[in-house]
PDB file of C-alpha atoms in Angstrom:
ATOM      1  CA  MET A  30     -27.492  42.356  77.730  1.00 56.00           C
ATOM      2  CA  LEU A  31     -23.877  43.288  78.468  1.00 48.00           C
ATOM      3  CA  THR A  32     -22.644  41.163  75.560  1.00 52.00           C
ATOM      4  CA  LYS A  33     -25.029  42.955  73.211  1.00 44.00           C
ATOM      5  CA  LEU A  34     -23.879  46.358  74.456  1.00 36.00           C
ATOM      6  CA  LEU A  35     -20.223  45.432  73.983  1.00 41.00           C
ATOM      7  CA  LYS A  36     -20.949  44.239  70.456  1.00 37.00           C
ATOM      8  CA  THR A  37     -22.748  47.485  69.632  1.00 40.00           C
ATOM      9  CA  PHE A  38     -19.885  49.508  71.104  1.00 37.00           C
ATOM     10  CA  ARG A  39     -17.283  47.628  69.054  1.00 47.00           C
ATOM     11  CA  GLN A  40     -19.331  48.078  65.896  1.00 39.00           C
ATOM     12  CA  ALA A  41     -19.615  51.813  66.527  1.00 40.00           C
ATOM     13  CA  GLN A  42     -15.889  52.047  67.249  1.00 48.00           C
ATOM     14  CA  ALA A  43     -15.057  50.177  64.021  1.00 48.00           C
ATOM     15  CA  HIS A  44     -17.398  52.485  62.106  1.00 42.00           C
ATOM     16  CA  ARG A  45     -15.656  55.565  63.516  1.00 58.00           C
ATOM     17  CA  GLN A  46     -12.265  54.112  62.576  1.00 64.00           C
ATOM     18  CA  SER A  47     -13.449  53.470  59.023  1.00 72.00           C
ATOM     19  CA  LEU A  48     -14.768  57.020  58.679  1.00 75.00           C
ATOM     20  CA  THR A  49     -11.469  58.423  59.967  1.00 82.00           C
ATOM     21  CA  ILE A  50      -9.510  56.292  57.488  1.00 89.00           C
ATOM     22  CA  LEU A  51     -11.738  57.378  54.597  1.00 81.00           C
ATOM     23  CA  ARG A  52     -11.503  61.068  55.509  1.00 87.00           C
ATOM     24  CA  THR A  53      -7.734  60.873  55.932  1.00 84.00           C
ATOM     25  CA  PHE A  54      -6.548  58.712  53.056  1.00 88.00           C
ATOM     26  CA  PHE A  55      -9.190  59.296  50.388  1.00 89.00           C
ATOM     27  CA  SER A  56      -9.307  63.076  50.387  1.00 91.00           C
ATOM     28  CA  ALA A  57      -8.611  64.767  47.054  1.00 91.00           C
ATOM     29  CA  TYR A  58      -5.410  66.303  48.424  1.00 89.00           C
ATOM     30  CA  TYR A  59      -4.022  63.000  49.682  1.00 90.00           C
ATOM     31  CA  GLN A  60      -4.875  61.137  46.484  1.00 92.00           C
ATOM     32  CA  LYS A  61      -3.287  63.796  44.255  1.00 93.00           C
ATOM     33  CA  HIS A  62      -0.179  63.673  46.432  1.00 93.00           C
ATOM     34  CA  ASN A  63       0.017  59.891  46.027  1.00 95.00           C
ATOM     35  CA  LEU A  64      -0.508  60.101  42.292  1.00 95.00           C
ATOM     36  CA  ALA A  65       2.269  62.686  41.904  1.00 96.00           C
ATOM     37  CA  ARG A  66       4.718  60.435  43.750  1.00 97.00           C
ATOM     38  CA  LEU A  67       3.799  57.244  41.918  1.00 97.00           C
ATOM     39  CA  VAL A  68       3.792  58.769  38.439  1.00 96.00           C
ATOM     40  CA  HIS A  69       7.219  60.196  39.238  1.00 97.00           C
ATOM     41  CA  LEU A  70       8.470  56.809  40.453  1.00 97.00           C
ATOM     42  CA  ARG A  71       7.330  55.182  37.235  1.00 96.00           C
ATOM     43  CA  SER A  72       9.000  57.920  35.171  1.00 97.00           C
ATOM     44  CA  LEU A  73      12.413  56.973  36.595  1.00 97.00           C
ATOM     45  CA  GLY A  74      12.468  53.783  34.538  1.00 97.00           C
ATOM     46  CA  LEU A  75      13.709  51.603  37.382  1.00 98.00           C
ATOM     47  CA  GLU A  76      13.506  47.817  37.084  1.00 96.00           C
ATOM     48  CA  ILE A  77      10.322  47.094  38.997  1.00 97.00           C
ATOM     49  CA  GLN A  78       8.337  44.622  36.905  1.00 97.00           C
ATOM     50  CA  GLY A  79       7.915  41.260  38.588  1.00 97.00           C
ATOM     51  CA  LYS A  80      10.087  42.070  41.615  1.00 98.00           C
ATOM     52  CA  ARG A  81       9.587  40.891  45.181  1.00 98.00           C
ATOM     53  CA  VAL A  82       8.676  43.989  47.209  1.00 98.00           C
ATOM     54  CA  LEU A  83       8.378  44.789  50.905  1.00 98.00           C
ATOM     55  CA  GLU A  84       6.313  47.911  51.579  1.00 98.00           C
ATOM     56  CA  ILE A  85       6.722  49.754  54.878  1.00 98.00           C
ATOM     57  CA  GLY A  86       4.005  52.143  56.037  1.00 97.00           C
ATOM     58  CA  ALA A  87       1.522  50.934  53.422  1.00 97.00           C
ATOM     59  CA  GLY A  88      -1.478  52.767  54.860  1.00 96.00           C
ATOM     60  CA  VAL A  89      -4.565  51.866  52.820  1.00 96.00           C
ATOM     61  CA  GLY A  90      -2.591  50.355  49.948  1.00 96.00           C
ATOM     62  CA  ASP A  91      -2.429  53.000  47.211  1.00 96.00           C
ATOM     63  CA  HIS A  92       1.255  52.268  46.633  1.00 98.00           C
ATOM     64  CA  THR A  93       0.610  48.544  47.040  1.00 98.00           C
ATOM     65  CA  LEU A  94      -1.746  48.808  44.089  1.00 96.00           C
ATOM     66  CA  PHE A  95       0.997  50.399  41.987  1.00 97.00           C
ATOM     67  CA  TYR A  96       3.256  47.378  42.480  1.00 98.00           C
ATOM     68  CA  LEU A  97       0.440  44.907  41.867  1.00 98.00           C
ATOM     69  CA  TYR A  98      -0.079  46.570  38.476  1.00 96.00           C
ATOM     70  CA  GLN A  99       3.635  45.991  37.813  1.00 96.00           C
ATOM     71  CA  GLY A 100       3.219  42.251  38.349  1.00 97.00           C
ATOM     72  CA  CYS A 101       5.179  42.301  41.601  1.00 98.00           C
ATOM     73  CA  THR A 102       4.873  40.026  44.593  1.00 98.00           C
ATOM     74  CA  ILE A 103       4.391  42.499  47.415  1.00 98.00           C
ATOM     75  CA  LEU A 104       4.082  42.258  51.176  1.00 98.00           C
ATOM     76  CA  PRO A 105       2.553  45.496  52.532  1.00 98.00           C
ATOM     77  CA  THR A 106       3.058  46.325  56.219  1.00 98.00           C
ATOM     78  CA  ASP A 107       1.906  49.041  58.574  1.00 98.00           C
ATOM     79  CA  GLY A 108       2.201  49.722  62.289  1.00 97.00           C
ATOM     80  CA  ARG A 109      -1.546  50.259  62.712  1.00 96.00           C
ATOM     81  CA  PRO A 110      -3.717  47.096  62.815  1.00 96.00           C
ATOM     82  CA  GLU A 111      -6.793  48.976  61.587  1.00 95.00           C
ATOM     83  CA  LEU A 112      -4.963  50.073  58.429  1.00 96.00           C
ATOM     84  CA  VAL A 113      -3.667  46.562  57.788  1.00 97.00           C
ATOM     85  CA  ALA A 114      -7.218  45.203  58.122  1.00 95.00           C
ATOM     86  CA  PHE A 115      -8.556  47.915  55.785  1.00 94.00           C
ATOM     87  CA  LEU A 116      -5.852  47.200  53.192  1.00 96.00           C
ATOM     88  CA  GLN A 117      -6.476  43.457  53.273  1.00 97.00           C
ATOM     89  CA  GLN A 118     -10.200  43.942  52.796  1.00 95.00           C
ATOM     90  CA  ARG A 119      -9.679  46.518  50.057  1.00 94.00           C
ATOM     91  CA  LEU A 120      -7.107  44.656  47.952  1.00 96.00           C
ATOM     92  CA  GLY A 121      -7.479  41.036  49.030  1.00 96.00           C
ATOM     93  CA  VAL A 122      -3.762  40.578  49.687  1.00 97.00           C
ATOM     94  CA  GLU A 123      -1.766  39.438  52.683  1.00 97.00           C
ATOM     95  CA  ALA A 124      -0.498  42.279  54.864  1.00 98.00           C
ATOM     96  CA  ARG A 125       1.322  42.391  58.194  1.00 98.00           C
ATOM     97  CA  VAL A 126       1.283  44.600  61.274  1.00 98.00           C
ATOM     98  CA  LEU A 127       4.867  45.788  61.708  1.00 97.00           C
ATOM     99  CA  ASP A 128       6.176  48.492  64.035  1.00 97.00           C
ATOM    100  CA  VAL A 129       9.570  49.419  62.572  1.00 97.00           C
ATOM    101  CA  ASP A 130      10.119  52.263  65.028  1.00 96.00           C
ATOM    102  CA  THR A 131      10.244  50.201  68.211  1.00 96.00           C
ATOM    103  CA  GLU A 132      11.198  46.860  66.594  1.00 96.00           C
ATOM    104  CA  PRO A 133      13.212  47.578  63.429  1.00 97.00           C
ATOM    105  CA  GLN A 134      14.984  44.213  63.777  1.00 97.00           C
ATOM    106  CA  SER A 135      11.642  42.516  63.067  1.00 97.00           C
ATOM    107  CA  LEU A 136      12.220  43.290  59.385  1.00 97.00           C
ATOM    108  CA  LYS A 137      14.656  40.375  59.231  1.00 96.00           C
ATOM    109  CA  LYS A 138      11.901  37.912  60.132  1.00 96.00           C
ATOM    110  CA  LEU A 139      10.133  38.655  56.839  1.00 97.00           C
ATOM    111  CA  GLY A 140      12.917  37.385  54.556  1.00 97.00           C
ATOM    112  CA  THR A 141      14.754  39.217  51.783  1.00 98.00           C
ATOM    113  CA  PHE A 142      13.384  41.335  48.964  1.00 98.00           C
ATOM    114  CA  ASP A 143      14.396  42.956  45.693  1.00 98.00           C
ATOM    115  CA  ILE A 144      12.847  46.291  46.664  1.00 98.00           C
ATOM    116  CA  LEU A 145      11.899  47.895  49.958  1.00 98.00           C
ATOM    117  CA  HIS A 146       9.400  50.668  49.288  1.00 98.00           C
ATOM    118  CA  CYS A 147       9.245  53.311  52.020  1.00 98.00           C
ATOM    119  CA  TYR A 148       7.354  56.391  50.891  1.00 98.00           C
ATOM    120  CA  GLY A 149       6.046  58.779  53.528  1.00 96.00           C
ATOM    121  CA  LEU A 150       7.125  56.897  56.647  1.00 97.00           C
ATOM    122  CA  LEU A 151      10.697  57.792  57.668  1.00 97.00           C
ATOM    123  CA  TYR A 152       9.698  61.164  59.101  1.00 97.00           C
ATOM    124  CA  HIS A 153       7.112  59.480  61.345  1.00 97.00           C
ATOM    125  CA  LEU A 154       9.877  57.532  63.124  1.00 97.00           C
ATOM    126  CA  ALA A 155      11.759  58.585  66.247  1.00 95.00           C
ATOM    127  CA  HIS A 156      14.711  56.328  65.332  1.00 95.00           C
ATOM    128  CA  PRO A 157      15.169  56.606  61.558  1.00 96.00           C
ATOM    129  CA  GLU A 158      18.770  55.360  61.454  1.00 96.00           C
ATOM    130  CA  SER A 159      17.907  52.113  63.227  1.00 97.00           C
ATOM    131  CA  PHE A 160      15.227  51.513  60.621  1.00 98.00           C
ATOM    132  CA  LEU A 161      17.567  52.259  57.704  1.00 98.00           C
ATOM    133  CA  ALA A 162      20.293  50.005  59.121  1.00 98.00           C
ATOM    134  CA  ASN A 163      17.913  47.065  59.407  1.00 98.00           C
ATOM    135  CA  ALA A 164      16.274  47.799  56.061  1.00 98.00           C
ATOM    136  CA  ALA A 165      19.658  47.519  54.317  1.00 98.00           C
ATOM    137  CA  GLU A 166      19.945  43.922  55.515  1.00 98.00           C
ATOM    138  CA  VAL A 167      16.730  42.711  53.888  1.00 98.00           C
ATOM    139  CA  THR A 168      16.632  44.394  50.474  1.00 98.00           C
ATOM    140  CA  ASP A 169      18.700  44.890  47.336  1.00 98.00           C
ATOM    141  CA  MET A 170      17.203  48.329  46.666  1.00 98.00           C
ATOM    142  CA  LEU A 171      15.482  50.927  48.836  1.00 98.00           C
ATOM    143  CA  PHE A 172      13.021  53.434  47.381  1.00 98.00           C
ATOM    144  CA  LEU A 173      12.683  56.200  49.968  1.00 98.00           C
ATOM    145  CA  GLU A 174      10.584  59.357  50.035  1.00 98.00           C
ATOM    146  CA  THR A 175      10.370  61.540  53.109  1.00 97.00           C
ATOM    147  CA  CYS A 176       9.685  64.954  54.570  1.00 96.00           C
ATOM    148  CA  LEU A 177      12.845  66.895  55.350  1.00 94.00           C
ATOM    149  CA  THR A 178      14.099  69.913  57.231  1.00 90.00           C
ATOM    150  CA  HIS A 179      15.925  72.621  55.350  1.00 82.00           C
ATOM    151  CA  PRO A 180      19.103  73.568  57.309  1.00 76.00           C
ATOM    152  CA  SER A 181      17.675  77.034  57.965  1.00 69.00           C
ATOM    153  CA  ARG A 182      14.683  75.436  59.704  1.00 64.00           C
ATOM    154  CA  ARG A 183      16.575  72.870  61.766  1.00 60.00           C
ATOM    155  CA  GLN A 184      15.098  72.166  65.189  1.00 54.00           C
ATOM    156  CA  THR A 185      17.222  72.421  68.327  1.00 48.00           C
ATOM    157  CA  GLU A 186      15.865  69.251  69.986  1.00 47.00           C
ATOM    158  CA  THR A 187      17.666  66.267  68.489  1.00 51.00           C
ATOM    159  CA  THR A 188      18.561  62.649  69.053  1.00 48.00           C
ATOM    160  CA  ALA A 189      21.572  60.857  67.596  1.00 53.00           C
ATOM    161  CA  ASP A 190      19.398  60.432  64.523  1.00 55.00           C
ATOM    162  CA  ALA A 191      17.650  63.638  63.509  1.00 79.00           C
ATOM    163  CA  ALA A 192      15.506  66.564  64.647  1.00 87.00           C
ATOM    164  CA  LEU A 193      12.450  65.399  66.604  1.00 91.00           C
ATOM    165  CA  VAL A 194       8.890  66.660  66.199  1.00 93.00           C
ATOM    166  CA  ALA A 195       5.681  65.907  68.094  1.00 95.00           C
ATOM    167  CA  GLU A 196       2.869  64.297  66.093  1.00 95.00           C
ATOM    168  CA  ASN A 197      -0.703  63.313  66.880  1.00 95.00           C
ATOM    169  CA  PRO A 198      -0.925  59.524  67.306  1.00 92.00           C
ATOM    170  CA  GLN A 199      -4.729  59.696  66.996  1.00 92.00           C
ATOM    171  CA  ASP A 200      -4.297  60.721  63.366  1.00 93.00           C
ATOM    172  CA  PRO A 201      -3.744  57.491  61.369  1.00 91.00           C
ATOM    173  CA  SER A 202      -1.431  59.309  58.960  1.00 92.00           C
ATOM    174  CA  GLN A 203       0.914  60.488  61.727  1.00 94.00           C
ATOM    175  CA  ALA A 204       3.530  58.912  64.012  1.00 95.00           C
ATOM    176  CA  LEU A 205       2.316  55.789  65.787  1.00 95.00           C
ATOM    177  CA  HIS A 206       4.186  56.692  68.986  1.00 95.00           C
ATOM    178  CA  SER A 207       3.632  60.490  68.900  1.00 96.00           C
ATOM    179  CA  ILE A 208       7.245  61.367  67.977  1.00 96.00           C
ATOM    180  CA  GLY A 209       8.512  61.789  64.439  1.00 96.00           C
ATOM    181  CA  CYS A 210      11.607  63.351  62.909  1.00 95.00           C
ATOM    182  CA  ARG A 211      12.563  65.861  60.242  1.00 93.00           C
ATOM    183  CA  PRO A 212      16.085  65.021  59.039  1.00 94.00           C
ATOM    184  CA  THR A 213      17.956  67.203  56.612  1.00 93.00           C
ATOM    185  CA  ARG A 214      18.489  66.026  53.051  1.00 94.00           C
ATOM    186  CA  GLU A 215      22.208  65.734  53.826  1.00 94.00           C
ATOM    187  CA  TRP A 216      21.535  63.534  56.839  1.00 95.00           C
ATOM    188  CA  VAL A 217      19.405  61.105  54.828  1.00 97.00           C
ATOM    189  CA  PHE A 218      21.929  60.870  51.998  1.00 97.00           C
ATOM    190  CA  ASP A 219      24.928  60.388  54.313  1.00 96.00           C
ATOM    191  CA  THR A 220      23.117  57.880  56.518  1.00 97.00           C
ATOM    192  CA  LEU A 221      22.064  55.812  53.519  1.00 98.00           C
ATOM    193  CA  ARG A 222      25.716  55.728  52.462  1.00 98.00           C
ATOM    194  CA  LYS A 223      26.583  54.030  55.749  1.00 98.00           C
ATOM    195  CA  TYR A 224      24.482  51.015  54.835  1.00 98.00           C
ATOM    196  CA  PHE A 225      24.289  50.998  51.021  1.00 98.00           C
ATOM    197  CA  PRO A 226      27.342  51.330  48.738  1.00 98.00           C
ATOM    198  CA  TYR A 227      25.312  53.138  46.060  1.00 98.00           C
ATOM    199  CA  VAL A 228      23.022  56.067  46.856  1.00 98.00           C
ATOM    200  CA  TYR A 229      21.244  58.205  44.270  1.00 98.00           C
ATOM    201  CA  CYS A 230      18.861  61.103  43.898  1.00 98.00           C
ATOM    202  CA  PRO A 231      16.513  61.408  40.930  1.00 98.00           C
ATOM    203  CA  ARG A 232      17.235  64.256  38.533  1.00 97.00           C
ATOM    204  CA  THR A 233      13.565  65.206  38.826  1.00 97.00           C
ATOM    205  CA  GLN A 234      11.032  65.715  41.604  1.00 96.00           C
ATOM    206  CA  PRO A 235       7.350  64.740  41.697  1.00 96.00           C
ATOM    207  CA  GLN A 236       5.294  67.633  40.406  1.00 94.00           C
ATOM    208  CA  HIS A 237       3.752  68.717  43.670  1.00 94.00           C
ATOM    209  CA  PRO A 238       4.255  71.873  45.778  1.00 93.00           C
ATOM    210  CA  GLU A 239       5.935  69.901  48.592  1.00 94.00           C
ATOM    211  CA  PHE A 240       8.734  68.762  46.233  1.00 95.00           C
ATOM    212  CA  PRO A 241      10.760  71.899  45.387  1.00 94.00           C
ATOM    213  CA  LEU A 242      12.989  71.961  42.319  1.00 94.00           C
ATOM    214  CA  SER A 243      15.488  74.319  43.943  1.00 92.00           C
ATOM    215  CA  TRP A 244      16.979  73.600  47.355  1.00 88.00           C
ATOM    216  CA  GLU A 245      17.500  77.267  48.146  1.00 84.00           C
ATOM    217  CA  ALA A 246      15.851  78.362  51.388  1.00 74.00           C
ATOM    218  CA  THR A 247      13.529  80.758  49.568  1.00 69.00           C
ATOM    219  CA  ASP A 248      12.027  77.837  47.633  1.00 71.00           C
ATOM    220  CA  CYS A 249      12.038  75.216  50.408  1.00 75.00           C
ATOM    221  CA  LEU A 250      10.291  77.489  52.901  1.00 71.00           C
ATOM    222  CA  LYS A 251       7.292  78.177  50.666  1.00 74.00           C
ATOM    223  CA  THR A 252       5.371  75.162  51.994  1.00 79.00           C
ATOM    224  CA  ALA A 253       4.960  73.686  55.485  1.00 82.00           C
ATOM    225  CA  LEU A 254       6.404  70.348  54.319  1.00 88.00           C
ATOM    226  CA  THR A 255       9.434  69.800  52.079  1.00 93.00           C
ATOM    227  CA  ARG A 256      10.121  66.405  50.517  1.00 96.00           C
ATOM    228  CA  ALA A 257      12.557  64.506  48.316  1.00 97.00           C
ATOM    229  CA  VAL A 258      13.161  61.015  46.923  1.00 98.00           C
ATOM    230  CA  PHE A 259      16.236  58.820  47.412  1.00 98.00           C
ATOM    231  CA  ILE A 260      17.268  55.513  45.833  1.00 98.00           C
ATOM    232  CA  ALA A 261      19.766  53.248  47.610  1.00 98.00           C
ATOM    233  CA  SER A 262      21.177  49.971  46.329  1.00 98.00           C
ATOM    234  CA  HIS A 263      23.715  47.239  47.056  1.00 98.00           C
ATOM    235  CA  LYS A 264      24.530  47.123  43.337  1.00 98.00           C
ATOM    236  CA  PRO A 265      25.235  49.968  40.906  1.00 98.00           C
ATOM    237  CA  ILE A 266      22.214  51.230  38.976  1.00 98.00           C
ATOM    238  CA  GLN A 267      22.809  52.374  35.412  1.00 97.00           C
ATOM    239  CA  ASN A 268      20.061  54.913  34.918  1.00 97.00           C
ATOM    240  CA  LYS A 269      20.294  58.366  33.343  1.00 97.00           C
ATOM    241  CA  MET A 270      17.492  59.624  35.598  1.00 97.00           C
ATOM    242  CA  LEU A 271      19.649  59.182  38.729  1.00 98.00           C
ATOM    243  CA  VAL A 272      22.652  61.107  40.031  1.00 98.00           C
ATOM    244  CA  GLU A 273      25.109  60.141  42.791  1.00 97.00           C
ATOM    245  CA  LYS A 274      24.896  63.456  44.630  1.00 96.00           C
ATOM    246  CA  LEU A 275      22.429  65.879  46.166  1.00 96.00           C
ATOM    247  CA  PRO A 276      21.265  68.181  43.361  1.00 95.00           C
ATOM    248  CA  ASP A 277      21.267  71.899  44.044  1.00 92.00           C
ATOM    249  CA  ARG A 278      18.444  72.040  41.570  1.00 94.00           C
ATOM    250  CA  TYR A 279      16.227  69.310  40.147  1.00 95.00           C
ATOM    251  CA  ASP A 280      15.043  69.166  36.559  1.00 91.00           C
ATOM    252  CA  GLN A 281      11.385  69.714  35.806  1.00 80.00           C
ATOM    253  CA  SER A 282       9.563  66.418  35.428  1.00 75.00           C
ATOM    254  CA  ASN A 283       7.315  66.250  32.374  1.00 68.00           C
ATOM    255  CA  SER A 284       5.651  63.018  33.455  1.00 59.00           C
ATOM    256  CA  THR A 285       3.307  64.470  36.062  1.00 44.00           C
ATOM    257  CA  GLY A 286       2.104  67.610  34.357  1.00 46.00           C
ATOM    258  CA  SER A 287      -1.551  66.554  34.500  1.00 45.00           C
ATOM    259  CA  VAL A 288      -1.691  65.560  38.171  1.00 45.00           C
ATOM    260  CA  HIS A 289      -2.861  68.924  39.517  1.00 44.00           C
ATOM    261  CA  LYS A 290      -4.882  69.838  36.434  1.00 42.00           C
ATOM    262  CA  ARG A 291      -7.312  66.923  36.620  1.00 34.00           C
ATOM    263  CA  SER A 292     -10.834  68.059  37.343  1.00 31.00           C
ATOM    264  CA  GLY A 293     -12.261  64.619  38.022  1.00 35.00           C
ATOM    265  CA  GLY A 294     -11.204  61.632  40.115  1.00 36.00           C
ATOM    266  CA  ILE A 295      -7.867  59.932  39.953  1.00 37.00           C
ATOM    267  CA  SER A 296      -7.774  56.789  37.866  1.00 36.00           C
ATOM    268  CA  ALA A 297      -5.480  53.832  38.385  1.00 35.00           C
ATOM    269  CA  GLY A 298      -4.685  53.996  34.679  1.00 34.00           C
ATOM    270  CA  ALA A 299      -2.837  57.261  35.254  1.00 32.00           C
ATOM    271  CA  ILE A 300      -0.286  55.370  37.301  1.00 38.00           C
TER     272      ILE A 300
END
């Protein structure tokens, strides 16, 4: 009788987890946000096809799918076992549980890669510099997207890394250990330069309200979250879509104009 009750309890718990994952990661808002970022990444014209990729903070695998369409060999990872299990079942690929906040050195056990893809994770870490330092040792290129703090919004509570923020660990899209960070754009750029000889910003931003074109306070404070994309490399990248500085203003991207105008679902073909 007890065994049957435990089985029923575990099944109910797994069902609740699945519902939470579906509500969180498959909402219209979340999917449009992902599409804006991935269409923008493709528009940069970076050499992605056929590369060996390590993905950090893969979630349910939307970005994993992008690289699979590019013919890449990809190893997605996430700190939450339930998300790794969901991703494996959804896409039929190998994935690993990896906590890069408390064990960033564990990255080295996975081997070396052409690209490390880290979109939407850095700001969920309490020790972002430790992660970036270890990431630089396992990849040729780092594709990084993160939430940021505008200098006028900077928090007073800090570590040696960046401003700290409390997050809800019960939310599968938030910090695993309840503490995240909101670094400034300057901090991310300068820290990347410590570990990569070449650091770039795209000339454009994803077409989404959380990615402002102007970095003036009046524009950055319009939304609760402010984001930007960074590209770091151990070799120079010849690409007219990248600049080796922090832009005061980004160009308008023409590649994502339809993302927020779509009335139906989001198709993989749009990526």
